[in-house]
Coordinates of C-alpha atoms and ligand atoms in Angstrom, one line a residue:
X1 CA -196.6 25.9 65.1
X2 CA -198.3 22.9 66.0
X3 CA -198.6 20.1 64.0
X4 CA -200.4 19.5 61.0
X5 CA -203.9 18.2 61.7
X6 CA -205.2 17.5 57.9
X7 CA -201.7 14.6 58.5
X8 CA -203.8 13.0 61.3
X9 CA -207.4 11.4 60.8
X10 CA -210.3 12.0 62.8
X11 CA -209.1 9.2 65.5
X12 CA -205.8 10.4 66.0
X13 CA -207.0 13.7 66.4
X14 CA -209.1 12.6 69.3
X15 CA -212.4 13.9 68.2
X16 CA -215.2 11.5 68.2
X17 CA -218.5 14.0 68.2
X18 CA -220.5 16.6 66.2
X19 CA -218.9 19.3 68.2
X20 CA -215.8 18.6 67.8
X21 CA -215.9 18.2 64.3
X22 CA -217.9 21.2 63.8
X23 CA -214.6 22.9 65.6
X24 CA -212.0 21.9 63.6
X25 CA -213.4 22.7 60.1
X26 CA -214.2 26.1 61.7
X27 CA -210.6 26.1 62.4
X28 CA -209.6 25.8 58.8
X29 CA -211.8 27.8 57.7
X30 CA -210.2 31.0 59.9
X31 CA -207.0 29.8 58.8
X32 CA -208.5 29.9 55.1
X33 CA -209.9 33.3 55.9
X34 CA -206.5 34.9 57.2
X35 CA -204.9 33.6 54.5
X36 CA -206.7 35.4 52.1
X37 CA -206.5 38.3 54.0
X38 CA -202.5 38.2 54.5
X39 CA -202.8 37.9 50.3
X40 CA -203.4 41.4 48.1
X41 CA -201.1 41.2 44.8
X42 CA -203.0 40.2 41.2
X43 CA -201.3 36.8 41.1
X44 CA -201.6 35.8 44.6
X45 CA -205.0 33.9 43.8
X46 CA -203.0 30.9 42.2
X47 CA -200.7 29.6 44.8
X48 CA -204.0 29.9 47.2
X49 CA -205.6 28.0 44.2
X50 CA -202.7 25.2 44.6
X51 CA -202.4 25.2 48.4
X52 CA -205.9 24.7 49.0
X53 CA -208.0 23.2 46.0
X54 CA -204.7 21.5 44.2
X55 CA -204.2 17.6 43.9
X56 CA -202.1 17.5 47.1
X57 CA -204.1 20.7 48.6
X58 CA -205.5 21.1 52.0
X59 CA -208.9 20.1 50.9
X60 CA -207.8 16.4 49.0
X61 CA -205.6 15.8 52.4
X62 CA -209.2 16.5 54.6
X63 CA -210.9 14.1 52.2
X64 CA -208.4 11.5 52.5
X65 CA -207.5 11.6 56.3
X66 CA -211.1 12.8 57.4
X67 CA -214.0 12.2 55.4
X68 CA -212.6 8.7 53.9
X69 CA -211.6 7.1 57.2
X70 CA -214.8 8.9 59.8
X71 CA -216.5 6.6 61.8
X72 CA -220.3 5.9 60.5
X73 CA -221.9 8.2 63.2
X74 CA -220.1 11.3 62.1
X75 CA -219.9 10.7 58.5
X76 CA -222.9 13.1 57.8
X77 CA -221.7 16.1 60.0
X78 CA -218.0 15.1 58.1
X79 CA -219.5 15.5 54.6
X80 CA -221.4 18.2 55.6
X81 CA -218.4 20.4 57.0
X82 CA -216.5 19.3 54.1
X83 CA -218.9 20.4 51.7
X84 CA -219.3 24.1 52.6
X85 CA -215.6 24.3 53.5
X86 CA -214.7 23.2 49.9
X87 CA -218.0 26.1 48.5
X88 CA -216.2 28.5 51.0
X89 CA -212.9 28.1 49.5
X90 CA -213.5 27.8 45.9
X91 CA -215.8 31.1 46.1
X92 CA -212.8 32.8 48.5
X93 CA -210.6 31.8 45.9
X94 CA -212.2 32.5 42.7
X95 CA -213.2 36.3 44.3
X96 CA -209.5 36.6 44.6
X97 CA -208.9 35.7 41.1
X98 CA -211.3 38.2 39.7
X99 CA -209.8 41.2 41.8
X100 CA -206.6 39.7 40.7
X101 CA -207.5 39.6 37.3
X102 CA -209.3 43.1 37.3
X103 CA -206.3 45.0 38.8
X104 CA -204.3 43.2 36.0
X105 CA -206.8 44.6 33.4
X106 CA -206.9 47.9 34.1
X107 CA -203.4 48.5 35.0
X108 CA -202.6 47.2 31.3
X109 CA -205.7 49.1 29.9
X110 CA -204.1 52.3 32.1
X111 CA -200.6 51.8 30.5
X112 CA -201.7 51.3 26.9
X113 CA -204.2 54.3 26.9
X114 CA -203.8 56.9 24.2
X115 CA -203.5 60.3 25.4
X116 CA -206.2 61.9 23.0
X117 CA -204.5 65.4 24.4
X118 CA -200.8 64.6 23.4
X119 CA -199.6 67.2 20.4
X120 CA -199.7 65.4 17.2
X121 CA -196.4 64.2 15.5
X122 CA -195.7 67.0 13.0
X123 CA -194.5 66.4 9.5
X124 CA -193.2 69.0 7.9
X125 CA -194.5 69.4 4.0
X126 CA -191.7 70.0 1.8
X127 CA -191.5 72.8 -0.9
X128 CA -190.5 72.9 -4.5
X129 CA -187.0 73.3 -5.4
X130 CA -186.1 76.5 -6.7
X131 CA -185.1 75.0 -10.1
X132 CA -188.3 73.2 -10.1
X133 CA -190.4 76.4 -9.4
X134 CA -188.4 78.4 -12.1
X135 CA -188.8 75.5 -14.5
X136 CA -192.7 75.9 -13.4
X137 CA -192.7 79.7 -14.3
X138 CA -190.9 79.2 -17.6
X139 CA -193.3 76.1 -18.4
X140 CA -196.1 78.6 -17.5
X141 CA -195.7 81.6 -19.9
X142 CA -194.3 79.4 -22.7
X143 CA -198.0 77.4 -22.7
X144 CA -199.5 80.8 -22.6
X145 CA -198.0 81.5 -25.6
X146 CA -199.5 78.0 -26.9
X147 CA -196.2 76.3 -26.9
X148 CA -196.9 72.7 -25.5
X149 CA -194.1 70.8 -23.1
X150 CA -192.2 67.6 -24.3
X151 CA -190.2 65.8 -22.3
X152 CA -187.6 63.0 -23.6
X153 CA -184.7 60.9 -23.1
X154 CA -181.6 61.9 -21.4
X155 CA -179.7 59.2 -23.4
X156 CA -179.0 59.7 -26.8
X157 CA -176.8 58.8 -30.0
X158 CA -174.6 61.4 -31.1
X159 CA -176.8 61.6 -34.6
X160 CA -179.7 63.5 -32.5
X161 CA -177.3 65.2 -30.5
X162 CA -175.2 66.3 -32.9
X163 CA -175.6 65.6 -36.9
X164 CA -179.2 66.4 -36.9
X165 CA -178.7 69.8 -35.4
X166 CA -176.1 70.7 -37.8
X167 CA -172.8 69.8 -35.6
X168 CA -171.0 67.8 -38.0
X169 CA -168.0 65.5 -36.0
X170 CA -164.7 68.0 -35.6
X171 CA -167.0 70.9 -35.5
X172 CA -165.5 73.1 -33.3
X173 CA -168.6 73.3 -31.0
X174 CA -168.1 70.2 -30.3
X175 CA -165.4 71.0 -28.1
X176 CA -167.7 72.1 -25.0
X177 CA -170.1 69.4 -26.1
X178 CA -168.5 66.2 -26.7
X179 CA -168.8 64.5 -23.8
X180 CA -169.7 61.7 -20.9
X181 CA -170.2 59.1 -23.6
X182 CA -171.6 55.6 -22.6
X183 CA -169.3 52.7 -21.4
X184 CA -170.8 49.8 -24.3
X185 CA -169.9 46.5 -25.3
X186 CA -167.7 47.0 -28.2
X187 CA -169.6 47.2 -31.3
X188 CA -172.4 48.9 -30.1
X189 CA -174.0 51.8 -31.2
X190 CA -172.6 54.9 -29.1
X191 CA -174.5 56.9 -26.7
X192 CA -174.0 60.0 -24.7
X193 CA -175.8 61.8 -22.4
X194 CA -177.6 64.6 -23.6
X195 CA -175.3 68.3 -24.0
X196 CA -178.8 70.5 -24.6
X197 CA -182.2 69.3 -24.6
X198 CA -182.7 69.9 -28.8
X199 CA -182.5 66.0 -29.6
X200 CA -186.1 66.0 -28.1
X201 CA -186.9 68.8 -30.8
X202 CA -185.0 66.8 -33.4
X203 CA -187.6 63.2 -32.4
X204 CA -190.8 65.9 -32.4
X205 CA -190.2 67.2 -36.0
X206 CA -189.4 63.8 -37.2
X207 CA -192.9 62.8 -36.3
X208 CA -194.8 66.0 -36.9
X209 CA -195.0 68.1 -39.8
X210 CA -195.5 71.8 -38.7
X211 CA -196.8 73.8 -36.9
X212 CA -194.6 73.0 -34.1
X213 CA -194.3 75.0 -31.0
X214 CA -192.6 73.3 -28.1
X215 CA -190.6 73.6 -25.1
X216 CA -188.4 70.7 -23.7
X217 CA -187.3 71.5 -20.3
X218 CA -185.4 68.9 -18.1
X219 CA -181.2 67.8 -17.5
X220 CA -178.3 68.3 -19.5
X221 CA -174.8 67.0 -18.9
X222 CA -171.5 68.4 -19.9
X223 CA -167.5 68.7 -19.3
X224 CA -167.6 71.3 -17.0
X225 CA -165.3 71.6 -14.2
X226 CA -167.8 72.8 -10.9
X227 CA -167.6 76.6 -10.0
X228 CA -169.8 79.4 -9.1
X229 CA -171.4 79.2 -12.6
X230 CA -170.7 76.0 -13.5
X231 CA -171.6 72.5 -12.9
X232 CA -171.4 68.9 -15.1
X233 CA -175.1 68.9 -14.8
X234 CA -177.6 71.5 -15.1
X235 CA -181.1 72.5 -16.2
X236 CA -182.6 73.3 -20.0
X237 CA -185.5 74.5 -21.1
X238 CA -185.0 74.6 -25.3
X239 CA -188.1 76.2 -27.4
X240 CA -188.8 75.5 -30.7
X241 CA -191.5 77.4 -33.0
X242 CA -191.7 76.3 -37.3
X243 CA -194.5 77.0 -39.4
X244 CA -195.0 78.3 -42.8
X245 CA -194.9 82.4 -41.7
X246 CA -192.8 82.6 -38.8
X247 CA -190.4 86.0 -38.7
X248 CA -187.7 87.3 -37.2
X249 CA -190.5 90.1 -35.6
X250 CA -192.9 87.2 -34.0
X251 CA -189.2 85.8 -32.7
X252 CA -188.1 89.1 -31.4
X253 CA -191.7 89.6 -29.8
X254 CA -191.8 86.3 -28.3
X255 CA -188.4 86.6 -26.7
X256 CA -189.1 89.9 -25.3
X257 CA -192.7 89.1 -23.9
X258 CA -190.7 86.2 -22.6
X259 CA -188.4 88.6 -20.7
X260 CA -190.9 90.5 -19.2
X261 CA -193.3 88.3 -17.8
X262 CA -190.4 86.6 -16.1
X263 CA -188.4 89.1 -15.0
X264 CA -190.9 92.2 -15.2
X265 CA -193.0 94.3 -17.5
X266 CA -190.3 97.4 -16.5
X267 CA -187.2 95.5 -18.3
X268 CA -186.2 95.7 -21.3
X269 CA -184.4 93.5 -23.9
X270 CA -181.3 93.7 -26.6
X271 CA -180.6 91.3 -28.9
X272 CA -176.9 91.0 -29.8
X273 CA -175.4 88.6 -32.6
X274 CA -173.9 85.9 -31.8
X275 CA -173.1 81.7 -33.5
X276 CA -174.8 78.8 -32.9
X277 CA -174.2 75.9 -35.6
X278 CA -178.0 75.5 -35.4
X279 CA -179.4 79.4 -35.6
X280 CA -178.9 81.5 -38.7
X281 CA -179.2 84.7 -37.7
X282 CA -177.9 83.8 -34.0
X283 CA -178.6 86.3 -31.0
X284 CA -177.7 86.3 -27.6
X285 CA -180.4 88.0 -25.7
X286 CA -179.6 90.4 -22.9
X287 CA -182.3 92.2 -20.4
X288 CA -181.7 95.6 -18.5
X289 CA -179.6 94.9 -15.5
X290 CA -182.1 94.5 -12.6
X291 CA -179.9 95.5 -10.1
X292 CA -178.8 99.0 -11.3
X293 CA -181.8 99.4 -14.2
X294 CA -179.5 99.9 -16.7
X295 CA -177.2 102.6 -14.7
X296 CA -174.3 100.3 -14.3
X297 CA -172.7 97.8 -11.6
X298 CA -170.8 95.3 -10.2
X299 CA -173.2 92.6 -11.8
X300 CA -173.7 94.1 -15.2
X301 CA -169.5 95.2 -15.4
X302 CA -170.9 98.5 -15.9
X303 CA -172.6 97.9 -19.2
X304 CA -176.0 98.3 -17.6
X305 CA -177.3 94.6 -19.5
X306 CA -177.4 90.9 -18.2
X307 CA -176.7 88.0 -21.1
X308 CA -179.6 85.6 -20.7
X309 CA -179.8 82.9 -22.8
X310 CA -179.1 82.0 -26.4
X311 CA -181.4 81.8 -29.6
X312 CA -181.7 82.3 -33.0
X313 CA -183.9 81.8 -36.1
X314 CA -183.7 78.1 -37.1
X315 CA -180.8 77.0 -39.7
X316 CA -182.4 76.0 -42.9
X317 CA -179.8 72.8 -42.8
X318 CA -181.9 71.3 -39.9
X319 CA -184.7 71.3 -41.5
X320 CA -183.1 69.0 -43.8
X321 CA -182.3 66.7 -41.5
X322 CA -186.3 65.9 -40.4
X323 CA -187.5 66.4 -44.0
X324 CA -189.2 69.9 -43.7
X325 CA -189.4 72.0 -46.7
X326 CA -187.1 74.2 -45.7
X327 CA -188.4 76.7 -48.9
X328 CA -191.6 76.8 -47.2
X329 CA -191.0 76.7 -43.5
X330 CA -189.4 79.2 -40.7
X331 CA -189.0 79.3 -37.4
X332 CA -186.9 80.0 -34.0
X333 CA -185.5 78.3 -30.7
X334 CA -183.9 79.4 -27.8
X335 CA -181.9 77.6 -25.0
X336 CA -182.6 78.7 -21.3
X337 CA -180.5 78.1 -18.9
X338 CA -182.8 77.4 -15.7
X339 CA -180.4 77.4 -13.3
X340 CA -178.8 80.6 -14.8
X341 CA -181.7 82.4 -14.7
X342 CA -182.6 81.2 -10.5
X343 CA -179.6 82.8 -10.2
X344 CA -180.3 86.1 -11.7
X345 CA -183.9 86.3 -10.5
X346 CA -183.2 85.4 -7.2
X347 CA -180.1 86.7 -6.9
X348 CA -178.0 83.4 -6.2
X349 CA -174.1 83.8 -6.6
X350 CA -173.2 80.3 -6.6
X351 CA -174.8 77.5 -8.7
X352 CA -173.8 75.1 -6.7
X353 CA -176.0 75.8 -3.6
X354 CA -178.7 74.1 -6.2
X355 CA -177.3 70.6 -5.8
X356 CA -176.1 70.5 -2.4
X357 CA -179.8 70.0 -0.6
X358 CA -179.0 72.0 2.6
X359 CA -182.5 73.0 4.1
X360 CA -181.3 76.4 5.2
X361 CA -180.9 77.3 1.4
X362 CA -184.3 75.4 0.4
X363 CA -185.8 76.9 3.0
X364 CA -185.8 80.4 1.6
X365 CA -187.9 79.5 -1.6
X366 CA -191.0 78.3 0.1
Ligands
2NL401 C1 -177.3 78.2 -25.9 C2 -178.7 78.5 -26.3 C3 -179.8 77.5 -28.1 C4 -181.1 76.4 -29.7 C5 -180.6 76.4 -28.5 C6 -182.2 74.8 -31.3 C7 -182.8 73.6 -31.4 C8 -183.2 73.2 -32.6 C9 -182.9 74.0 -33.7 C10 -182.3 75.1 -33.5 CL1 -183.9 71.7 -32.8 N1 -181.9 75.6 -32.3 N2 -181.8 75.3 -30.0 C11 -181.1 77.5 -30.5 C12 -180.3 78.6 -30.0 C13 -179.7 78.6 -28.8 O1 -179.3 77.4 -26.8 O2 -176.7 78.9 -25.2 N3 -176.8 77.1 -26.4 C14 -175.5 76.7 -26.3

């Protein structure tokens, strides 16, 4: 390529009129114009910007070795030439800079689009535990009844969990009870967690005089080694009627419209005797086996009944305890087990399948 003629002035480039002149800006102006041409990618706009309008651009260098230094009689058609060269190139370059820019827009408007059509992210909604469910079906024919739900602490001293329900220390019932007892400072008062869900009963009656008719679902804790039917924590729902004219008949009804809007209006129920330190008469109250109707099975052991849950009529000595007047009050409780009776209404042969959270068990009780 030939030399440089922006390095040269006017003189040394030989040209001395208008013509001449008028030439070489033409010149630069094609070489401008191809230039832009040989340029097409979004950014290319700046080194143009530097090359040609910069401090040290093609356009200072003109100024400095052309239009400074002309000779008086061409100094008009000079600073003319330069002029519409330096309109030319600043309009060639700015067009370049807004195509540049554009492209740049609306290839990062194109890449952060939203794609209204995409499927939506799906999050499945969760159902309620079968324990929670059963709880909810208990929960619901006990406050059709006109029994009202309490709920209390699952830390308690062995006075509420014990004494007042008529398990003095040594009692024998102790035995399956006595149990998972707080780690305190020495000195303190001792705690345990809960064995049944009766201490709540124990805190109602202390602050209400009858009529009292409550249930008090929620967890209980005891020494229990995990098996099919078995586990160190599991779910209660205790009731508790005492007023002033309660009998072993509005107890036996109770129990058996109980049984039947949980488990069906075609089973029947048999009470048989049994102990509880704080029942007197105690039952244990067994339904017609569902699975044979009574017949006989594997389930039943051929006896054609199902044990479900414990109750009894109220031991006077409780009463005692939360100063009722136990000459002119009577009443009942019961203690359901909830996770017992999943099991037998939904036919679940290991308790354990309750805690262990696998979705393909959850799954089946929507
Ligand atoms: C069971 C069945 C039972 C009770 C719980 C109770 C509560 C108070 C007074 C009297 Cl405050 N009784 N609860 C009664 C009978 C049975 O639970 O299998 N328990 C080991």
């Amino acid at each position: 390529m030939e030399s440089n003629p922006t390095e040269k002035t006017l003189a040394e480039l030989g040209i001395g009129d208008v013509g001449a002149v008028e030439q070489l800006f033409a010149d630069v102006r094609v070489r401008f114009d191809s230039q832009v041409k040989g340029h097409s990618g979004p950014l290319d706009w700046q080194p143009m910007q530097v090359t040609w309008l910069g401090r040290h651009g093609v356009l200072s260098a003109i100024s400095e070795k052309w239009l400074k230094p002309a000779p008086p009689h061409l100094r008009p058609i000079v600073g003319r030439c330069f002029n519409e060269l330096r309109t030319h190139v600043e309009h060639g370059v700015q067009a370049m800079r807004n195509v540049g820019e554009g492209a740049a827009e609306s290839a990062a408007l194109a890449r952060e689009r939203v794609d209204l059509s995409l499927p939506g992210v799906i999050r499945p909604i969760g159902s309620r535990h079968l324990v929670r469910q059963t709880f909810e079906e208990i929960e619901r024919i006990f406050l059709s009844l006109g029994f009202t739900v309490v709920e209390g602490p699952e830390i308690e001293t062995p006075y509420y969990n014990f004494e007042a329900l008529n398990i003095p220390e040594h009692h024998p019932a102790r035995d399956t009870m006595d149990t998972f007892y707080l780690d305190l400072p020495p000195g303190s008062q001792p705690h345990l967690l809960r064995t049944h869900t009766s201490p709540m009963q124990v805190h109602t009656m202390e602050k209400q005089q009858p009529p009292v008719r409550i249930i008090v679902p929620g967890k209980v804790y005891r020494r229990d080694n995990p098996d099919v039917t078995h586990s160190y924590m599991f779910h209660q729902v205790e009731g508790l009627a005492v007023d002033t004219d309660i009998t072993f008949c509005e107890f036996k009804g109770t129990v058996e419209y109980f049984v039947r809007e949980f488990l069906g209006s075609a089973i029947k129920t048999r009470l048989r005797p049994s102990y509880f330190p704080f029942t007197e008469p105690s039952v244990e109250v067994d339904a017609t086996c569902f699975v044979c109707m009574g017949r006989g099975c594997r389930l039943c052991k051929l006896s054609g009944w199902i044990e479900l849950f414990g109750a009894g009529m109220v031991d006077p000595a409780v009463y005692g305890f939360v100063n009722y007047d136990a000459k002119r009050v009577s009443g009942y409780a019961f203690g359901l087990g909830v996770d017992r009776l999943s099991q037998l209404k939904y036919g679940i042969d290991d308790v354990q399948l309750f805690f262990q959270n696998d979705v393909r068990f959850l799954r089946q009780f929507p």
